[in-house]
Amino acid sequence: MTQQLQTLPAKAFSSRGFAADSPARPVFVALGVILIVAWALFSFDGGQFFSQSNIVGIQQRSAALGIVAIGQTLAILAGSLDLSVAFLMSLSSLVAAETMAEYGVLPAVGAVLVVSALTGLVNGVAITALKVHAFIATLGVSLIIKGILEYRYDGPAGRVPESFQHLGYDRVGPVPVAALLWLAIAAAAWFLLRRTSLGYRIYAVGGGPEVARLSGVRTNRVIVATHVLCSLTAGIAGLLLAARLGAGAPTVGTDGGYDLESIAAVVLGGTALAGGKGGVAGTVGGVLLLAVLDSVFNQLEIDSFAKDVVRGLVLVAALAIYARRRRAR
């Protein structure tokens, strides 16, 4: 298989290797600019943007989005996407809280991972075997989960023991445990993309599925694998949200807008929506950019309408810049 992969055009792997995360540079430049502007604004007003409490808050707010955005990165790199993650996060929080109340933490974590993996499998099979476009397939699955949530739950349910709530609130020095979990998942995804044959295949399928198939890559298996991994990250994010809330909630994922927010973070990080180009580092930058913007908006007490307008403008501007850069090349 390695020999077959090496026969693929260099273009299929041009975004891997040392250049894999080069599209991430603009998002980190933008992040630096926003941090400087935020520091200046708060210093002028007599406040401190870089206080420990604010930095910890940014890390805590970005953890759940960061975890699910890592999974979304894998799906998008393979030329797909997943719109079911928000509802799956809500379902995972409820499965976790209800199972913990009856059977304990370990069975609950296992149940969440199984439910998440099965959801990703359904998404992948619908896309590959049934030939349904990823947008429609994952939207359909999200509506199914939504129906289950609305039928079974009217509000929060279950109970998370205090021992598990440490995941949502404890810190190691100034770094929250939730941020360390996000970092570990990001590092694992980076290793998968950079150092494994599956990583080669993900970039190959996203860069040119027909070329990859003719070169011996089982494209359907790759797409299914990325959707399973994406759903697993959504399940882990649901566990984190349950730890924070102390219970499961049927709207915790959708209220946070984690489906579109995760896609926005991936795109802001320079990963191409068409697939085959980008990486984990850019997604980390995109998540941090959105988290810093939220922190600035909250401290300046800007209303939610203005928040959405600014975030939309940032996303559109980022897409325009990336498109212009591609045309220039």
Short mmCIF file of C-alpha atoms in Angstrom, two decimals:
data_model
loop_
_atom_site.label_atom_id
_atom_site.label_comp_id
_atom_site.label_asym_id
_atom_site.label_seq_id
_atom_site.Cartn_x
_atom_site.Cartn_y
_atom_site.Cartn_z
CA MET A 1 0.00 0.00 0.00
CA THR A 2 2.85 2.39 0.78
CA GLN A 3 4.27 1.90 -2.71
CA GLN A 4 0.83 2.53 -4.23
CA LEU A 5 0.45 5.72 -2.20
CA GLN A 6 3.84 6.93 -3.35
CA THR A 7 2.62 6.77 -6.95
CA LEU A 8 0.05 9.47 -6.29
CA PRO A 9 0.77 12.92 -7.69
CA ALA A 10 2.74 15.18 -5.40
CA LYS A 11 -0.22 17.57 -5.36
CA ALA A 12 -2.24 15.08 -3.36
CA PHE A 13 0.26 15.35 -0.52
CA SER A 14 1.45 18.92 -1.01
CA SER A 15 -0.34 20.01 2.14
CA ARG A 16 1.21 17.29 4.27
CA GLY A 17 4.80 17.11 5.51
CA PHE A 18 6.47 20.35 6.61
CA ALA A 19 4.11 22.44 4.51
CA ALA A 20 1.00 20.78 5.87
CA ASP A 21 0.07 23.56 8.24
CA SER A 22 1.41 26.52 6.22
CA PRO A 23 -2.17 27.72 5.53
CA ALA A 24 -2.40 28.19 9.32
CA ARG A 25 -0.02 31.15 9.36
CA PRO A 26 -2.64 33.83 8.57
CA VAL A 27 -4.92 32.75 11.40
CA PHE A 28 -2.10 33.03 13.94
CA VAL A 29 -1.17 36.44 12.55
CA ALA A 30 -4.82 37.50 12.92
CA LEU A 31 -4.89 36.03 16.43
CA GLY A 32 -1.82 38.07 17.37
CA VAL A 33 -3.35 41.25 15.99
CA ILE A 34 -6.61 40.68 17.90
CA LEU A 35 -4.70 40.02 21.13
CA ILE A 36 -2.75 43.27 20.73
CA VAL A 37 -5.92 45.25 19.98
CA ALA A 38 -7.72 43.67 22.94
CA TRP A 39 -4.82 44.44 25.26
CA ALA A 40 -4.78 48.06 24.06
CA LEU A 41 -8.53 48.49 24.49
CA PHE A 42 -8.58 47.12 28.00
CA SER A 43 -5.43 48.97 29.05
CA PHE A 44 -6.95 52.24 27.83
CA ASP A 45 -10.06 51.48 29.89
CA GLY A 46 -8.01 50.59 32.97
CA GLY A 47 -8.59 46.86 32.77
CA GLN A 48 -6.38 43.83 32.22
CA PHE A 49 -7.08 41.53 29.29
CA PHE A 50 -4.19 39.20 30.11
CA SER A 51 -5.29 38.53 33.68
CA GLN A 52 -5.09 34.92 34.82
CA SER A 53 -8.85 34.62 35.23
CA ASN A 54 -9.46 35.81 31.66
CA ILE A 55 -6.80 33.52 30.17
CA VAL A 56 -8.25 30.55 32.08
CA GLY A 57 -11.73 31.51 30.90
CA ILE A 58 -10.60 31.58 27.27
CA GLN A 59 -9.05 28.13 27.65
CA GLN A 60 -12.18 26.69 29.26
CA ARG A 61 -14.50 28.19 26.65
CA SER A 62 -12.39 26.91 23.78
CA ALA A 63 -11.95 23.32 25.01
CA ALA A 64 -15.26 21.78 23.92
CA LEU A 65 -15.25 23.59 20.57
CA GLY A 66 -11.59 22.70 20.09
CA ILE A 67 -12.19 18.99 20.67
CA VAL A 68 -15.05 18.70 18.19
CA ALA A 69 -13.25 20.96 15.68
CA ILE A 70 -10.33 18.51 15.62
CA GLY A 71 -12.70 15.77 14.51
CA GLN A 72 -14.31 18.10 12.00
CA THR A 73 -10.84 18.78 10.59
CA LEU A 74 -10.36 15.09 9.82
CA ALA A 75 -13.72 14.86 8.05
CA ILE A 76 -13.15 18.02 6.01
CA LEU A 77 -9.62 17.01 5.03
CA ALA A 78 -11.14 13.86 3.52
CA GLY A 79 -13.52 16.00 1.46
CA SER A 80 -16.53 15.57 3.76
CA LEU A 81 -18.08 17.35 6.76
CA ASP A 82 -20.37 16.60 9.69
CA LEU A 83 -23.44 18.65 10.64
CA SER A 84 -24.61 16.17 13.29
CA VAL A 85 -21.95 16.97 15.90
CA ALA A 86 -24.01 19.51 17.88
CA PHE A 87 -26.96 17.19 18.43
CA LEU A 88 -24.61 14.29 19.10
CA MET A 89 -22.91 16.35 21.82
CA SER A 90 -26.29 16.92 23.46
CA LEU A 91 -27.16 13.23 23.22
CA SER A 92 -23.75 12.25 24.58
CA SER A 93 -24.15 14.52 27.60
CA LEU A 94 -27.49 12.88 28.40
CA VAL A 95 -26.22 9.33 27.87
CA ALA A 96 -23.25 10.13 30.09
CA ALA A 97 -25.26 11.73 32.91
CA GLU A 98 -27.99 9.10 32.99
CA THR A 99 -25.54 6.19 32.83
CA MET A 100 -23.32 7.72 35.52
CA ALA A 101 -26.31 8.12 37.83
CA GLU A 102 -27.08 4.39 37.55
CA TYR A 103 -23.83 2.56 36.82
CA GLY A 104 -20.85 4.86 37.37
CA VAL A 105 -18.29 6.76 35.35
CA LEU A 106 -16.52 4.06 33.33
CA PRO A 107 -19.69 2.45 31.92
CA ALA A 108 -20.94 5.94 31.04
CA VAL A 109 -17.77 6.82 29.15
CA GLY A 110 -17.94 3.48 27.32
CA ALA A 111 -21.61 4.03 26.44
CA VAL A 112 -20.89 7.50 25.05
CA LEU A 113 -18.01 6.23 22.91
CA VAL A 114 -20.15 3.39 21.53
CA VAL A 115 -23.07 5.70 20.70
CA SER A 116 -20.71 8.21 19.10
CA ALA A 117 -18.87 5.60 17.04
CA LEU A 118 -22.16 4.13 15.79
CA THR A 119 -23.37 7.59 14.79
CA GLY A 120 -20.17 8.20 12.85
CA LEU A 121 -20.52 4.79 11.22
CA VAL A 122 -24.06 5.64 10.10
CA ASN A 123 -22.85 8.95 8.68
CA GLY A 124 -19.99 7.29 6.83
CA VAL A 125 -22.07 4.45 5.42
CA ALA A 126 -24.79 6.84 4.25
CA ILE A 127 -22.17 8.86 2.38
CA THR A 128 -20.21 5.98 0.89
CA ALA A 129 -22.67 3.12 0.41
CA LEU A 130 -25.84 5.11 -0.23
CA LYS A 131 -24.00 7.86 -2.16
CA VAL A 132 -25.72 10.64 -0.23
CA HIS A 133 -23.88 13.96 -0.14
CA ALA A 134 -22.18 14.55 3.22
CA PHE A 135 -24.17 17.72 3.84
CA ILE A 136 -27.50 15.93 3.40
CA ALA A 137 -26.46 12.69 5.11
CA THR A 138 -25.18 14.32 8.28
CA LEU A 139 -28.05 16.81 8.32
CA GLY A 140 -30.47 13.87 8.16
CA VAL A 141 -28.72 12.12 11.03
CA SER A 142 -28.79 15.32 13.06
CA LEU A 143 -32.56 15.57 12.54
CA ILE A 144 -32.97 11.96 13.70
CA ILE A 145 -31.03 12.72 16.87
CA LYS A 146 -33.02 15.91 17.33
CA GLY A 147 -36.25 13.90 17.14
CA ILE A 148 -34.98 11.46 19.77
CA LEU A 149 -34.00 14.32 22.08
CA GLU A 150 -37.33 16.12 21.71
CA TYR A 151 -39.31 12.91 22.24
CA ARG A 152 -37.45 11.72 25.33
CA TYR A 153 -36.32 14.89 27.12
CA ASP A 154 -37.98 18.08 28.28
CA GLY A 155 -34.94 19.42 30.09
CA PRO A 156 -31.77 18.39 31.93
CA ALA A 157 -31.56 14.76 33.00
CA GLY A 158 -29.23 12.46 34.88
CA ARG A 159 -26.54 13.36 37.37
CA VAL A 160 -22.77 13.60 37.07
CA PRO A 161 -20.80 12.71 40.22
CA GLU A 162 -18.46 15.31 41.67
CA SER A 163 -15.46 13.13 40.88
CA PHE A 164 -16.17 13.49 37.16
CA GLN A 165 -16.97 17.20 37.38
CA HIS A 166 -13.27 17.79 38.08
CA LEU A 167 -12.77 17.32 34.33
CA GLY A 168 -14.71 20.50 33.67
CA TYR A 169 -13.33 22.73 36.42
CA ASP A 170 -9.96 21.56 37.76
CA ARG A 171 -6.68 23.13 36.70
CA VAL A 172 -3.03 22.18 36.60
CA GLY A 173 -1.52 25.51 37.54
CA PRO A 174 -3.06 28.07 35.16
CA VAL A 175 -4.07 25.41 32.62
CA PRO A 176 -7.54 23.80 32.90
CA VAL A 177 -7.73 20.01 32.67
CA ALA A 178 -10.22 20.46 29.82
CA ALA A 179 -7.58 22.39 27.84
CA LEU A 180 -5.06 19.60 28.45
CA LEU A 181 -7.61 17.10 27.11
CA TRP A 182 -8.05 19.23 24.00
CA LEU A 183 -4.28 19.47 23.60
CA ALA A 184 -3.93 15.69 23.88
CA ILE A 185 -6.60 15.09 21.23
CA ALA A 186 -5.04 17.69 18.92
CA ALA A 187 -1.61 16.06 19.35
CA ALA A 188 -3.07 12.63 18.58
CA ALA A 189 -4.77 13.95 15.44
CA TRP A 190 -1.55 15.69 14.35
CA PHE A 191 0.36 12.43 14.78
CA LEU A 192 -2.31 10.53 12.83
CA LEU A 193 -2.11 12.97 9.91
CA ARG A 194 1.67 13.33 9.88
CA ARG A 195 2.95 9.88 10.84
CA THR A 196 0.45 7.20 9.81
CA SER A 197 -0.70 5.66 6.55
CA LEU A 198 -4.28 6.69 7.40
CA GLY A 199 -3.09 10.28 7.43
CA TYR A 200 -1.65 9.85 3.93
CA ARG A 201 -4.92 8.37 2.78
CA ILE A 202 -7.02 11.17 4.28
CA TYR A 203 -5.05 13.80 2.38
CA ALA A 204 -5.09 11.66 -0.77
CA VAL A 205 -8.87 11.16 -0.70
CA GLY A 206 -9.50 14.83 -0.01
CA GLY A 207 -7.03 15.96 -2.65
CA GLY A 208 -8.40 13.69 -5.40
CA PRO A 209 -10.70 10.78 -4.56
CA GLU A 210 -10.65 9.25 -8.03
CA VAL A 211 -6.87 9.43 -8.29
CA ALA A 212 -6.59 7.93 -4.80
CA ARG A 213 -8.97 5.10 -5.72
CA LEU A 214 -7.07 4.28 -8.89
CA SER A 215 -3.87 4.22 -6.84
CA GLY A 216 -5.23 1.55 -4.51
CA VAL A 217 -6.64 3.62 -1.65
CA ARG A 218 -9.96 2.30 -0.34
CA THR A 219 -11.61 5.69 -0.31
CA ASN A 220 -14.87 4.55 1.27
CA ARG A 221 -13.06 3.13 4.29
CA VAL A 222 -11.15 6.36 4.74
CA ILE A 223 -14.32 8.46 4.68
CA VAL A 224 -16.06 6.14 7.14
CA ALA A 225 -13.02 6.23 9.44
CA THR A 226 -12.90 10.02 9.49
CA HIS A 227 -16.61 10.24 10.32
CA VAL A 228 -16.24 7.74 13.15
CA LEU A 229 -13.33 9.76 14.53
CA CYS A 230 -15.27 13.00 14.13
CA SER A 231 -18.24 11.57 16.04
CA LEU A 232 -15.95 10.26 18.77
CA THR A 233 -14.59 13.76 19.34
CA ALA A 234 -18.17 15.05 19.53
CA GLY A 235 -18.90 12.39 22.15
CA ILE A 236 -15.84 13.39 24.18
CA ALA A 237 -16.92 17.04 23.97
CA GLY A 238 -20.35 15.97 25.20
CA LEU A 239 -18.70 14.29 28.19
CA LEU A 240 -16.87 17.53 28.94
CA LEU A 241 -20.07 19.56 28.78
CA ALA A 242 -21.82 17.07 31.09
CA ALA A 243 -18.94 17.46 33.55
CA ARG A 244 -19.40 21.22 33.52
CA LEU A 245 -23.17 21.16 33.87
CA GLY A 246 -23.35 18.31 36.38
CA ALA A 247 -26.09 16.77 34.22
CA GLY A 248 -27.05 16.13 30.62
CA ALA A 249 -28.94 18.72 28.59
CA PRO A 250 -30.82 18.19 25.30
CA THR A 251 -29.82 21.60 23.91
CA VAL A 252 -26.28 22.04 25.21
CA GLY A 253 -24.74 21.26 21.82
CA THR A 254 -27.10 23.26 19.66
CA ASP A 255 -27.17 26.26 22.01
CA GLY A 256 -23.42 26.47 21.61
CA GLY A 257 -23.69 26.23 17.83
CA TYR A 258 -20.92 23.66 17.76
CA ASP A 259 -21.80 22.34 14.29
CA LEU A 260 -21.24 25.56 12.35
CA GLU A 261 -18.70 26.91 14.86
CA SER A 262 -16.48 23.86 14.40
CA ILE A 263 -16.61 24.20 10.62
CA ALA A 264 -15.85 27.92 10.93
CA ALA A 265 -12.82 27.20 13.11
CA VAL A 266 -11.51 24.66 10.60
CA VAL A 267 -11.95 27.05 7.68
CA LEU A 268 -10.40 29.96 9.59
CA GLY A 269 -7.41 27.71 10.17
CA GLY A 270 -6.82 27.39 6.45
CA THR A 271 -8.21 23.91 5.82
CA ALA A 272 -9.87 23.81 2.40
CA LEU A 273 -13.56 22.88 2.45
CA ALA A 274 -12.92 20.83 -0.68
CA GLY A 275 -10.48 18.70 1.32
CA GLY A 276 -6.89 17.62 0.92
CA LYS A 277 -5.26 20.77 2.31
CA GLY A 278 -4.81 22.05 5.85
CA GLY A 279 -4.09 20.58 9.24
CA VAL A 280 -4.64 20.50 12.97
CA ALA A 281 -2.46 23.51 13.84
CA GLY A 282 -4.67 25.83 11.81
CA THR A 283 -7.79 24.52 13.53
CA VAL A 284 -6.24 25.21 16.93
CA GLY A 285 -5.57 28.77 15.80
CA GLY A 286 -9.11 29.14 14.49
CA VAL A 287 -10.63 27.93 17.76
CA LEU A 288 -8.45 30.28 19.80
CA LEU A 289 -9.36 33.17 17.49
CA LEU A 290 -13.08 32.58 18.05
CA ALA A 291 -12.56 32.13 21.81
CA VAL A 292 -10.59 35.40 22.11
CA LEU A 293 -13.27 37.25 20.14
CA ASP A 294 -15.93 35.87 22.49
CA SER A 295 -13.91 36.99 25.50
CA VAL A 296 -13.54 40.50 24.10
CA PHE A 297 -17.25 40.70 23.27
CA ASN A 298 -18.28 39.48 26.72
CA GLN A 299 -16.03 41.87 28.60
CA LEU A 300 -17.09 44.80 26.46
CA GLU A 301 -20.74 43.71 26.94
CA ILE A 302 -21.47 43.70 23.23
CA ASP A 303 -24.92 42.33 22.38
CA SER A 304 -25.34 38.96 20.69
CA PHE A 305 -26.42 40.46 17.35
CA ALA A 306 -23.19 42.44 17.03
CA LYS A 307 -21.21 39.34 18.02
CA ASP A 308 -22.72 37.30 15.20
CA VAL A 309 -22.15 40.12 12.70
CA VAL A 310 -18.47 40.46 13.59
CA ARG A 311 -17.88 36.70 13.62
CA GLY A 312 -19.55 36.42 10.22
CA LEU A 313 -17.42 39.22 8.81
CA VAL A 314 -14.26 37.55 10.15
CA LEU A 315 -15.20 34.25 8.53
CA VAL A 316 -16.07 35.81 5.16
CA ALA A 317 -12.88 37.88 5.19
CA ALA A 318 -10.79 34.80 5.96
CA LEU A 319 -12.38 32.86 3.10
CA ALA A 320 -11.80 35.78 0.71
CA ILE A 321 -8.13 36.00 1.71
CA TYR A 322 -7.56 32.27 1.27
CA ALA A 323 -9.32 32.28 -2.11
CA ARG A 324 -7.21 35.18 -3.29
CA ARG A 325 -4.02 33.47 -2.17
CA ARG A 326 -4.95 30.30 -4.07
CA ARG A 327 -5.64 32.28 -7.25
CA ALA A 328 -2.31 34.09 -6.87
CA ARG A 329 -0.47 30.76 -6.68
#
